[in-house]
Coordinates of C-alpha atoms in Angstrom, one line a residue:
Chain O
D24 CA 16.1 10.0 16.8
G25 CA 14.6 7.5 14.4
G26 CA 14.4 8.4 10.8
I27 CA 15.5 7.8 7.2
T28 CA 18.9 9.0 5.9
Q29 CA 19.5 9.5 2.2
S30 CA 22.8 10.2 0.6
P31 CA 24.2 12.0 -1.2
K32 CA 22.0 15.1 -1.1
Y33 CA 23.2 16.3 -4.5
L34 CA 24.7 14.1 -7.2
F35 CA 25.9 14.9 -10.7
R36 CA 26.2 12.2 -13.3
K37 CA 27.6 12.1 -16.8
E38 CA 25.6 10.4 -19.5
G39 CA 26.3 6.7 -19.7
Q40 CA 27.2 6.4 -16.0
N41 CA 25.4 4.3 -13.3
V42 CA 24.9 6.0 -9.9
T43 CA 23.7 4.5 -6.7
L44 CA 21.6 6.4 -4.1
S45 CA 21.8 5.3 -0.5
C46 CA 18.8 4.9 1.8
E47 CA 19.1 3.8 5.5
Q48 CA 16.3 3.7 8.1
N49 CA 16.4 3.0 11.8
L50 CA 12.6 2.9 12.3
N51 CA 12.5 -0.9 12.3
H52 CA 10.0 -0.6 9.3
D53 CA 9.6 -3.7 7.2
A54 CA 8.7 -1.9 3.9
M55 CA 10.8 0.6 2.0
Y56 CA 10.1 2.5 -1.2
W57 CA 11.7 4.7 -3.8
Y58 CA 9.8 7.5 -5.4
R59 CA 10.8 10.0 -8.2
Q60 CA 9.5 13.6 -8.1
D61 CA 9.4 15.8 -11.1
P62 CA 8.0 19.4 -11.2
G63 CA 4.2 19.4 -11.7
Q64 CA 3.9 15.6 -11.2
G65 CA 2.9 13.5 -8.2
L66 CA 5.4 11.2 -6.6
R67 CA 5.8 8.2 -8.8
L68 CA 6.8 4.8 -7.4
I69 CA 10.0 3.2 -8.8
Y70 CA 10.5 0.1 -6.6
Y71 CA 9.3 -1.1 -3.2
S72 CA 10.2 -3.9 -0.8
Q73 CA 8.2 -5.4 2.0
I74 CA 10.7 -7.9 3.2
V75 CA 14.5 -8.5 3.0
N76 CA 15.6 -10.1 -0.3
D77 CA 12.4 -9.4 -2.0
F78 CA 11.2 -6.3 -4.0
Q79 CA 8.6 -5.4 -6.6
K80 CA 8.6 -3.0 -9.5
G81 CA 6.5 0.2 -9.2
D82 CA 5.1 2.3 -12.0
I83 CA 8.3 3.5 -13.5
A84 CA 11.0 0.8 -12.8
E85 CA 12.6 0.8 -16.2
G86 CA 16.2 2.0 -16.0
Y87 CA 16.5 1.5 -12.2
S88 CA 17.6 -1.4 -10.0
V89 CA 17.4 -2.0 -6.3
S90 CA 18.6 -4.5 -3.7
R91 CA 17.3 -5.3 -0.1
E92 CA 20.0 -7.3 1.6
K93 CA 19.4 -5.8 5.0
K94 CA 16.2 -4.6 6.6
E95 CA 17.7 -1.1 7.2
S96 CA 19.0 -0.5 3.7
F97 CA 17.4 -0.1 0.3
P98 CA 19.9 1.4 -2.3
L99 CA 18.7 2.5 -5.7
T100 CA 20.9 2.4 -8.8
V101 CA 20.1 4.7 -11.7
T102 CA 21.5 3.0 -14.7
S103 CA 22.5 4.4 -18.0
A104 CA 19.3 2.9 -19.5
Q105 CA 17.2 5.5 -17.7
K106 CA 16.5 8.0 -20.5
N107 CA 15.8 11.1 -18.3
P108 CA 17.3 10.5 -14.8
T109 CA 17.4 14.2 -13.7
A110 CA 14.9 14.3 -10.8
F111 CA 14.5 14.5 -7.1
Y112 CA 14.5 11.0 -5.6
L113 CA 12.8 10.2 -2.3
C114 CA 13.1 7.1 -0.1
A115 CA 10.3 6.2 2.3
S116 CA 9.5 3.4 4.7
S117 CA 6.4 2.1 6.5
I118 CA 5.1 -0.7 8.6
V119 CA 3.5 -3.6 6.9
G120 CA 0.0 -4.8 7.8
S121 CA -3.6 -3.7 7.7
G122 CA -4.4 0.0 8.0
A123 CA -3.0 3.3 6.6
N124 CA 0.7 2.3 6.9
V125 CA 1.7 5.9 6.5
L126 CA 4.9 6.7 4.7
T127 CA 7.9 8.3 6.5
F128 CA 10.2 10.0 4.0
G129 CA 13.9 10.9 3.9
A130 CA 15.2 14.3 2.9
G131 CA 15.7 13.3 -0.7
S132 CA 18.6 13.2 -3.2
R133 CA 18.7 15.4 -6.3
L134 CA 20.3 13.9 -9.3
T135 CA 21.4 16.0 -12.2
V136 CA 22.7 14.5 -15.5
L137 CA 25.3 16.7 -17.2
Chain S
Q16 CA -7.9 11.6 -16.5
K17 CA -5.4 11.4 -13.7
E18 CA -6.3 9.3 -10.7
V19 CA -5.7 12.1 -8.3
E20 CA -6.0 15.8 -9.3
Q21 CA -4.8 18.8 -7.4
D22 CA -4.5 22.5 -8.4
P23 CA -0.8 23.1 -8.6
G24 CA -1.1 26.8 -7.7
P25 CA 0.9 28.8 -6.7
L26 CA -1.6 30.0 -4.1
S27 CA -0.7 33.2 -2.3
V28 CA -2.5 34.4 0.8
P29 CA -1.9 37.0 3.4
E30 CA -0.8 36.0 6.9
G31 CA -3.8 35.1 9.1
A32 CA -6.0 34.0 6.2
I33 CA -7.9 30.7 6.1
V34 CA -6.4 28.4 3.4
S35 CA -8.4 25.7 1.6
L36 CA -6.5 23.1 -0.4
N37 CA -8.3 20.4 -2.4
C38 CA -7.9 17.2 -4.2
T39 CA -10.3 15.2 -6.4
Y40 CA -10.0 11.6 -7.3
S41 CA -11.6 9.0 -9.6
N42 CA -11.1 5.7 -7.7
S43 CA -14.1 5.2 -5.4
A44 CA -12.2 2.4 -3.6
F45 CA -9.8 4.7 -1.9
Q46 CA -10.1 4.4 1.9
Y47 CA -7.1 6.2 3.4
F48 CA -6.5 9.9 2.8
M49 CA -3.3 11.7 3.7
W50 CA -1.9 15.2 3.5
Y51 CA 1.8 15.8 3.4
R52 CA 3.7 19.1 3.6
Q53 CA 6.9 19.5 1.7
Y54 CA 9.3 22.4 2.2
S55 CA 11.6 23.3 -0.7
R56 CA 14.3 20.7 -1.3
K57 CA 13.1 18.5 1.6
G58 CA 11.2 15.3 2.0
P59 CA 7.4 15.3 2.6
E60 CA 6.2 15.1 6.2
L61 CA 2.9 13.7 7.2
L62 CA 0.4 16.4 8.4
M63 CA -2.8 14.4 8.8
Y64 CA -4.6 11.3 7.7
T65 CA -8.2 10.2 7.7
Y66 CA -9.9 6.9 7.2
S67 CA -13.1 6.9 5.0
S68 CA -15.3 10.0 5.2
G69 CA -15.5 12.7 7.8
N70 CA -13.5 15.5 9.4
K71 CA -10.4 15.4 11.5
E72 CA -8.9 18.4 13.3
D73 CA -5.4 18.9 14.6
G74 CA -4.5 22.4 15.9
R75 CA -4.9 24.9 13.0
F76 CA -5.4 22.1 10.5
T77 CA -8.7 20.4 9.5
A78 CA -8.9 17.5 7.0
Q79 CA -12.2 16.7 5.3
V80 CA -13.2 13.8 3.2
D81 CA -16.3 13.6 1.1
K82 CA -16.4 10.2 -0.5
S83 CA -19.7 10.8 -2.3
S84 CA -18.1 13.7 -4.2
K85 CA -14.6 12.1 -4.3
Y86 CA -13.2 15.2 -2.9
I87 CA -10.9 15.9 0.0
S88 CA -9.8 19.2 1.6
L89 CA -7.2 20.5 4.0
F90 CA -8.0 23.8 5.8
I91 CA -5.4 25.9 7.5
R92 CA -6.6 28.5 10.0
D93 CA -4.6 31.6 10.9
S94 CA -2.0 30.8 8.3
Q95 CA 1.6 31.7 9.0
P96 CA 4.6 32.4 6.7
S97 CA 6.0 29.1 8.0
D98 CA 3.1 27.3 6.3
S99 CA 4.6 28.3 3.0
A100 CA 5.3 24.9 1.3
T101 CA 3.9 22.4 -1.2
Y102 CA 1.0 20.4 0.1
L103 CA 0.6 16.9 -1.3
C104 CA -2.5 14.8 -1.0
A105 CA -2.2 11.0 -1.1
M106 CA -4.7 8.2 -0.9
K107 CA -4.7 4.4 -1.0
V108 CA -6.8 1.3 -1.0
E109 CA -6.1 -1.2 1.8
G110 CA -3.2 -3.4 0.8
Q111 CA -2.2 -1.3 -2.2
N112 CA 0.4 1.5 -2.6
F113 CA -0.3 5.2 -2.3
V114 CA -1.3 7.5 -5.2
F115 CA -0.1 11.0 -4.9
G116 CA -1.5 14.3 -6.3
P117 CA 1.0 16.7 -8.0
G118 CA 0.9 19.1 -5.0
T119 CA -0.2 22.7 -4.5
R120 CA 2.4 25.3 -3.8
L121 CA 1.3 27.7 -1.0
S122 CA 2.9 31.1 -0.2
V123 CA 1.7 32.9 3.0
L124 CA 2.8 36.5 2.8
P125 CA 3.7 38.4 6.0

């Protein structure tokens, strides 16, 4: 079955540590996205990439970094510079082109800072 | 004012009720309108999407878009306990990224 796999599902981090969240898709989608979800707020875009070796900042990129070395993979690193990293992180993918380009989401990764 | 507003709920209804979920928005340029369903601790899944104004029906679900009022709705007929989830509206302009509402939490009581 085609889909998006995020790992780990749960992650705990000590303050001052960097952590990397994995996102892999086998949908052959060109675009991939990282969103952050906090209670009572809509999904907020962190970074997105429409092609390998290229990515753009979203609305809340500070304290995060990404890479896109392969079409299938778009890992997100939450750095120690992110002031409030505890959240639910969602990876998504879509086709690129005209039209709705609906998002397909992974199951999410919950990061908790201790 | 937020670009997309949605009543967070929680909304509790008895099984079999008709549910109405709504979003309002401020950007008249939005063209594509989506509804996603998200179960607790899971990723959102696409329920329906519409382009521009009008209605779209899929089984027990009907999506309506009223661009003149900047208002979209999702109706669920014969609601089931399995419909208990958070419902997110999302919308976009061609060539731009999606903007999401905060979600409405729905509980359908048996």
